[in-house]
Coordinates of N, CA, C and O in Angstrom, one line a residue:
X212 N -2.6 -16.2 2.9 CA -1.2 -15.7 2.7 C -0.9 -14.8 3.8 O -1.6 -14.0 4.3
X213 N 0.3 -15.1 4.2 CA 0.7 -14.2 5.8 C 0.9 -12.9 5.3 O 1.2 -12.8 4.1
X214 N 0.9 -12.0 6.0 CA 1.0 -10.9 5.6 C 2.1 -9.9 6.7 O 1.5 -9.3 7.7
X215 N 3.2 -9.8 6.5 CA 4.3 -9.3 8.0 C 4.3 -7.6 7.8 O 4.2 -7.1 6.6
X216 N 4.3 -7.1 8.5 CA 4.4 -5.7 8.6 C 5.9 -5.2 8.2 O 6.9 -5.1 8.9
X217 N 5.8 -5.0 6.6 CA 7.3 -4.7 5.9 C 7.9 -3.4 6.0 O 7.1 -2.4 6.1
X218 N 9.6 -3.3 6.1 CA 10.4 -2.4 6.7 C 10.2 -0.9 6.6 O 10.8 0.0 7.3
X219 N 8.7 -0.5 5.1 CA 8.6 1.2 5.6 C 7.3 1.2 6.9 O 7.1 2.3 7.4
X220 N 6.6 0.3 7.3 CA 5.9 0.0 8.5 C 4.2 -0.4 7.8 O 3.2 -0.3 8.5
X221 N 4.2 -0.6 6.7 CA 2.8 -1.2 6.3 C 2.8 -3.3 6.6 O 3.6 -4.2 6.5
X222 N 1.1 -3.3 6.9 CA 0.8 -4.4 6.7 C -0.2 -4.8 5.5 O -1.3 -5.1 5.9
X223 N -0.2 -5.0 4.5 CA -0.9 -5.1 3.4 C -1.4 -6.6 3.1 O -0.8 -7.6 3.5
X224 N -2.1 -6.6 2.5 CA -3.4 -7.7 1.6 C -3.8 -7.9 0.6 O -4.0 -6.8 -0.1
X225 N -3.9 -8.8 0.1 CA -4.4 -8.9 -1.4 C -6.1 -8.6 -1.1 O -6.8 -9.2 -0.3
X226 N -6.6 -7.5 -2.0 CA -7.6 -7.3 -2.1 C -8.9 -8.5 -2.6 O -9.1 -9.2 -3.7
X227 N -9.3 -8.4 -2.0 CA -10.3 -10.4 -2.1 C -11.7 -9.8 -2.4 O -12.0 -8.6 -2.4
X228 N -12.2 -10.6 -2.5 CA -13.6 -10.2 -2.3 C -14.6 -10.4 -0.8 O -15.6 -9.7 -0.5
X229 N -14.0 -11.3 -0.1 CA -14.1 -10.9 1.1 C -14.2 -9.8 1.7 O -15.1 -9.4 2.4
X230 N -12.7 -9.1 1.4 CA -12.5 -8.0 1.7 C -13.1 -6.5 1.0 O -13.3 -5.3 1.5
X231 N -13.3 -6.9 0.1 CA -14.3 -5.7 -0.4 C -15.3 -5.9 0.2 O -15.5 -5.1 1.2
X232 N -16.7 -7.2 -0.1 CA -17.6 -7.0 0.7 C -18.2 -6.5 2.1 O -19.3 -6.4 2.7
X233 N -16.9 -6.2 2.5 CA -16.5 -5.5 4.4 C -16.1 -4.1 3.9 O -15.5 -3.6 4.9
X234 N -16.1 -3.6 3.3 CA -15.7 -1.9 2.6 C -17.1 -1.3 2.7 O -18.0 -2.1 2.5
X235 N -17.3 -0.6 2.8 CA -18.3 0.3 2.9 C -18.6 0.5 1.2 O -17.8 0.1 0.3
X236 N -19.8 1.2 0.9 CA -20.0 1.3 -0.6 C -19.8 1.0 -1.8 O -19.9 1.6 -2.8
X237 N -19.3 -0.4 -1.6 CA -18.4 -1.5 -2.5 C -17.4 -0.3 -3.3 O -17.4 0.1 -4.5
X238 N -16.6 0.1 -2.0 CA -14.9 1.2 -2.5 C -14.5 -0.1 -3.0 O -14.8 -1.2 -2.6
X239 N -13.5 0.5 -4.1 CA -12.7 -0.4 -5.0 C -13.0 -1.4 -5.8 O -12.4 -2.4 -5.9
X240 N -14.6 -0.9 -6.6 CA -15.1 -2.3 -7.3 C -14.2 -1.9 -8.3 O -14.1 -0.7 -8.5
X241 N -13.4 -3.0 -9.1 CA -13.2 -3.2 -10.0 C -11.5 -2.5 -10.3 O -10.8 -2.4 -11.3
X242 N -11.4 -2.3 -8.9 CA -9.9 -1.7 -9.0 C -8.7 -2.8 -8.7 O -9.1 -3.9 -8.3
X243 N -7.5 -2.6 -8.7 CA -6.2 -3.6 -8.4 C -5.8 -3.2 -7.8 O -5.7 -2.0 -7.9
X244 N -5.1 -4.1 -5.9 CA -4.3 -3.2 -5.1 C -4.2 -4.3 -4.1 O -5.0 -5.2 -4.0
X245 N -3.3 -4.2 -3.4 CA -3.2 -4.0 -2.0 C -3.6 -3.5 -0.8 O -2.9 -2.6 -0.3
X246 N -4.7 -3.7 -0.2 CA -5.1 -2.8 1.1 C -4.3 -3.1 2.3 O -3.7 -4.0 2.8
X247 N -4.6 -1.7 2.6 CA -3.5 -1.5 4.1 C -4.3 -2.3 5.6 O -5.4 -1.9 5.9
X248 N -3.8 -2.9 6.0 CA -4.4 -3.3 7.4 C -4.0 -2.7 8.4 O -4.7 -2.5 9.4
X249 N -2.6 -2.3 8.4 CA -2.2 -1.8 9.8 C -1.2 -0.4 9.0 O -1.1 -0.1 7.8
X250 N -0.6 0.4 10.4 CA 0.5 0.9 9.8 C 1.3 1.1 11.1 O 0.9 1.7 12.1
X251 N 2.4 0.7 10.9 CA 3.5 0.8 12.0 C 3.4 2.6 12.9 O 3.5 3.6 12.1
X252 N 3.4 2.7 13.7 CA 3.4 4.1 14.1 C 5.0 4.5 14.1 O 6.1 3.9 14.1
X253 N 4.8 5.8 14.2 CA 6.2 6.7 13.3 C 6.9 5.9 12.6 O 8.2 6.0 12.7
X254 N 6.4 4.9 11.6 CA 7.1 4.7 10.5 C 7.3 5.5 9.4 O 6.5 6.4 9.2
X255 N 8.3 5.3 8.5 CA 7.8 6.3 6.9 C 6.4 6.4 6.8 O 5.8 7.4 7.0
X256 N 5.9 5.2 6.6 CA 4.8 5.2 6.3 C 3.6 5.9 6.5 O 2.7 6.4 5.8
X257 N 3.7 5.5 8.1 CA 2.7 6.5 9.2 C 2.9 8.4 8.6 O 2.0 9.2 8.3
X258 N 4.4 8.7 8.7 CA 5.1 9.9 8.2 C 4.0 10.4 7.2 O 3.4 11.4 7.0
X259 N 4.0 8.7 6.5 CA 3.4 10.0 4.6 C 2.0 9.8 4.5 O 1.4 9.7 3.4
X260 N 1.3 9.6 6.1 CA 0.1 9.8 5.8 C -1.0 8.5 5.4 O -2.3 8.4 5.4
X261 N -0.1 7.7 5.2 CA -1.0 6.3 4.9 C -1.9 5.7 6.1 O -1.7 5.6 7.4
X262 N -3.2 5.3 5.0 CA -3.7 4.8 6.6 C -4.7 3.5 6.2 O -5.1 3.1 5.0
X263 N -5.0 2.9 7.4 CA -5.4 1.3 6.9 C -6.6 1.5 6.3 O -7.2 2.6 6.3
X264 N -6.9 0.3 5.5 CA -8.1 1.1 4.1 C -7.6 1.8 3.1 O -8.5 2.3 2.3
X265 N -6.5 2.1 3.0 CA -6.1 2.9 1.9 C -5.5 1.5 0.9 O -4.6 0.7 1.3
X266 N -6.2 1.4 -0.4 CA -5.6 0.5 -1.4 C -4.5 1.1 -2.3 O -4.6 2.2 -2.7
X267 N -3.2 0.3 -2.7 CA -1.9 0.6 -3.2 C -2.5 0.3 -4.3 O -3.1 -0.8 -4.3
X268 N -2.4 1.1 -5.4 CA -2.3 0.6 -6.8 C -0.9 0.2 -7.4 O -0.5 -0.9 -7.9
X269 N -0.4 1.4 -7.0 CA 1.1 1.4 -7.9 C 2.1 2.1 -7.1 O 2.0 3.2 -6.5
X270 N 3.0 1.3 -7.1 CA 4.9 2.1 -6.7 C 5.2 2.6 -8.3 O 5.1 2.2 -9.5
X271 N 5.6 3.6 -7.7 CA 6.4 4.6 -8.7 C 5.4 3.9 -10.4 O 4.3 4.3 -10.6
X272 N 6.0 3.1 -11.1 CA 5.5 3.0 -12.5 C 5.3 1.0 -12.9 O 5.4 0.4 -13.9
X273 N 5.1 0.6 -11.3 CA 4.9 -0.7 -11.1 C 3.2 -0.7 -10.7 O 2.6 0.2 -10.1
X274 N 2.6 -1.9 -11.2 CA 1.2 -1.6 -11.4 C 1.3 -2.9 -9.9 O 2.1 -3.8 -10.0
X275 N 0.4 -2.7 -8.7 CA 0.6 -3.4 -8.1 C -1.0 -4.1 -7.6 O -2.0 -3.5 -7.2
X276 N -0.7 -5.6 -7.9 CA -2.2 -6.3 -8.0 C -2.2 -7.6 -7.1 O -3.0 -8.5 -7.1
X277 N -1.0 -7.4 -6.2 CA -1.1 -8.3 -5.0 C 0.3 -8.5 -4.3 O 1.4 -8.3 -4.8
X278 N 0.0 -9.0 -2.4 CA 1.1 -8.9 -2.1 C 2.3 -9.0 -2.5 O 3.3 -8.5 -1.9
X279 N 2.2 -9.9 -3.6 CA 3.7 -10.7 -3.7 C 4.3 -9.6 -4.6 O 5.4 -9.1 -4.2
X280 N 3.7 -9.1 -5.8 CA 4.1 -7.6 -6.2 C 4.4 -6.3 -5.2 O 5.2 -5.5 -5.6
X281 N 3.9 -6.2 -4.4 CA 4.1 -5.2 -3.3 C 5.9 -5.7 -2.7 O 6.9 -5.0 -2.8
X282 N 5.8 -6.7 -2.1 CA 7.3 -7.1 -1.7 C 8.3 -6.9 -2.6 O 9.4 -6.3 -2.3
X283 N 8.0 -7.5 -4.2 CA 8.9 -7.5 -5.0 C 9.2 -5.9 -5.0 O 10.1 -5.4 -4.3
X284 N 8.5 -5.4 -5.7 CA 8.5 -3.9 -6.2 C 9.2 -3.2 -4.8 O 9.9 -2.3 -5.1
X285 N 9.0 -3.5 -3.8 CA 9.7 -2.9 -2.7 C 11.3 -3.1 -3.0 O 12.2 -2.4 -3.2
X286 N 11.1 -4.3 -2.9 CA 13.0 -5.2 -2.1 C 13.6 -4.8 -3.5 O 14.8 -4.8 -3.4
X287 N 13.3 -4.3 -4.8 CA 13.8 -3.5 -5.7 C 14.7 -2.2 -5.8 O 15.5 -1.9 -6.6
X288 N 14.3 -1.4 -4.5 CA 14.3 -0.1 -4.5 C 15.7 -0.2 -3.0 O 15.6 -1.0 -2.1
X289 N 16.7 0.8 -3.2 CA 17.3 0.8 -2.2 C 17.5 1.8 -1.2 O 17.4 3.0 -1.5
X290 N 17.7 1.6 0.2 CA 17.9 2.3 1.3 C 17.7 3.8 1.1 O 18.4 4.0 0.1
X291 N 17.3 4.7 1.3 CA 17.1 6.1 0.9 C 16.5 6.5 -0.4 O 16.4 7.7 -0.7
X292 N 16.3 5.6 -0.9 CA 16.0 6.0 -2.4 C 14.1 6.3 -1.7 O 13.5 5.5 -1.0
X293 N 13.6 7.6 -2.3 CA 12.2 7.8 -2.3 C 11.2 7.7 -3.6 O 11.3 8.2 -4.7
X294 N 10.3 7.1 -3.2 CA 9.5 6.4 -4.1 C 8.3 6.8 -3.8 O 7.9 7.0 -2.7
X295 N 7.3 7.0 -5.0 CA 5.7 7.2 -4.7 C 5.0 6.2 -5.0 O 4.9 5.5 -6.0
X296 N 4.4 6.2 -3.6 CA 3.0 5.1 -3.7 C 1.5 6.0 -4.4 O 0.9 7.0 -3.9
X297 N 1.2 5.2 -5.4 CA -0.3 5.5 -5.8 C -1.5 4.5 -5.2 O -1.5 3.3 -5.3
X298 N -2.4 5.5 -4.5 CA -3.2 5.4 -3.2 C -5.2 5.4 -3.9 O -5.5 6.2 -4.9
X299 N -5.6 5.1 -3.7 CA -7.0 5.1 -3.4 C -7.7 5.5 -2.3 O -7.2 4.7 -1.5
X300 N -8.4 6.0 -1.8 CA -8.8 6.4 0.0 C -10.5 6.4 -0.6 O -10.8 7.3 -1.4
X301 N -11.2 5.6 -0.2 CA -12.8 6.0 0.0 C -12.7 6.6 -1.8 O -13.0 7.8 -2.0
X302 N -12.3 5.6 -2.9 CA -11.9 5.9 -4.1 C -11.5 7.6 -4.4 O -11.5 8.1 -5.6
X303 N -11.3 7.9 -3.9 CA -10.3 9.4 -4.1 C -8.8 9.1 -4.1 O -8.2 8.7 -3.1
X304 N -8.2 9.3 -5.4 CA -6.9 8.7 -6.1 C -5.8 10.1 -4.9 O -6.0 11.3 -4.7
X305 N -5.1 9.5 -4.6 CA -3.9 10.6 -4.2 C -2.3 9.3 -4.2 O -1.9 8.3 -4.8
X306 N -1.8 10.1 -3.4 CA 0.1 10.1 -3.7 C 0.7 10.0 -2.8 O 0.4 10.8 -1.9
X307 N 1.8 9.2 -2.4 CA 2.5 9.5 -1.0 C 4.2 9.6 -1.3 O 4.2 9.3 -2.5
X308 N 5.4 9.8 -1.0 CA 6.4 9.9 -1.1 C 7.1 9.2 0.1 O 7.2 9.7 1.2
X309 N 7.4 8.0 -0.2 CA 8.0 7.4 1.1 C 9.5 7.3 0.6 O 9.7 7.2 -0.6
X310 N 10.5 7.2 1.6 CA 12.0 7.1 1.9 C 11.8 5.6 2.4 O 11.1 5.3 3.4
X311 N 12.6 4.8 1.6 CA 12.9 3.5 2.1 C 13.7 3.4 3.0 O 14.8 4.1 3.0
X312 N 13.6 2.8 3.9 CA 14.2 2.8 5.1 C 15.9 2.0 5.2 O 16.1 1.3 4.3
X313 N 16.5 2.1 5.8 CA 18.0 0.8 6.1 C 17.3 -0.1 6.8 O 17.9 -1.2 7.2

């Protein structure tokens, strides 16, 4: 599945098992998300601190368990409106506040 670097500046992935088995300390057994592969520099995103390896659980009160959820739950939300991403980092749960971009 292609994965394009979407307009607040993430590149994300459906969490596989491929991709866990390349995680250090098997982070994220048994969790749902999106992992970050890239992050656009001075994007929102870059802004709120996100960083590649960080798994997306959830937008705001959207449970998110693969790219196609991540797009949807985005293209939802409009231009300025700020929304929180719920994060995993090296399984330590945290929070980000992104501004959707124009």
């Amino acid at each position: 599945e292609k994965s394009e670097v979407t307009k607040i500046g993430l590149q994300v992935k459906n969490l596989t098992d491929a991709i866990r088995s390349r995680l250090r300390h098997n982070a994220y057994e048994g969790e749902q998300g999106v992992i970050v592969i890239k992050v656009k520099r001075y994007s929102h995103a870059a802004e709120a601190g996100i960083q590649p390896g960080d798994l997306i659980t959830k937008i705001e009160d959207h449970q998110i368990s693969s790219v196609n959820d991540y797009k949807d739950v985005l293209e939802s939300y409009d231009p300025g409106e700020v929304v929180i991403f719920y994060m995993l980092r090296a399984n330590q749960k945290y929070h980000a506040f992104i501004k959707i971009p124009k």
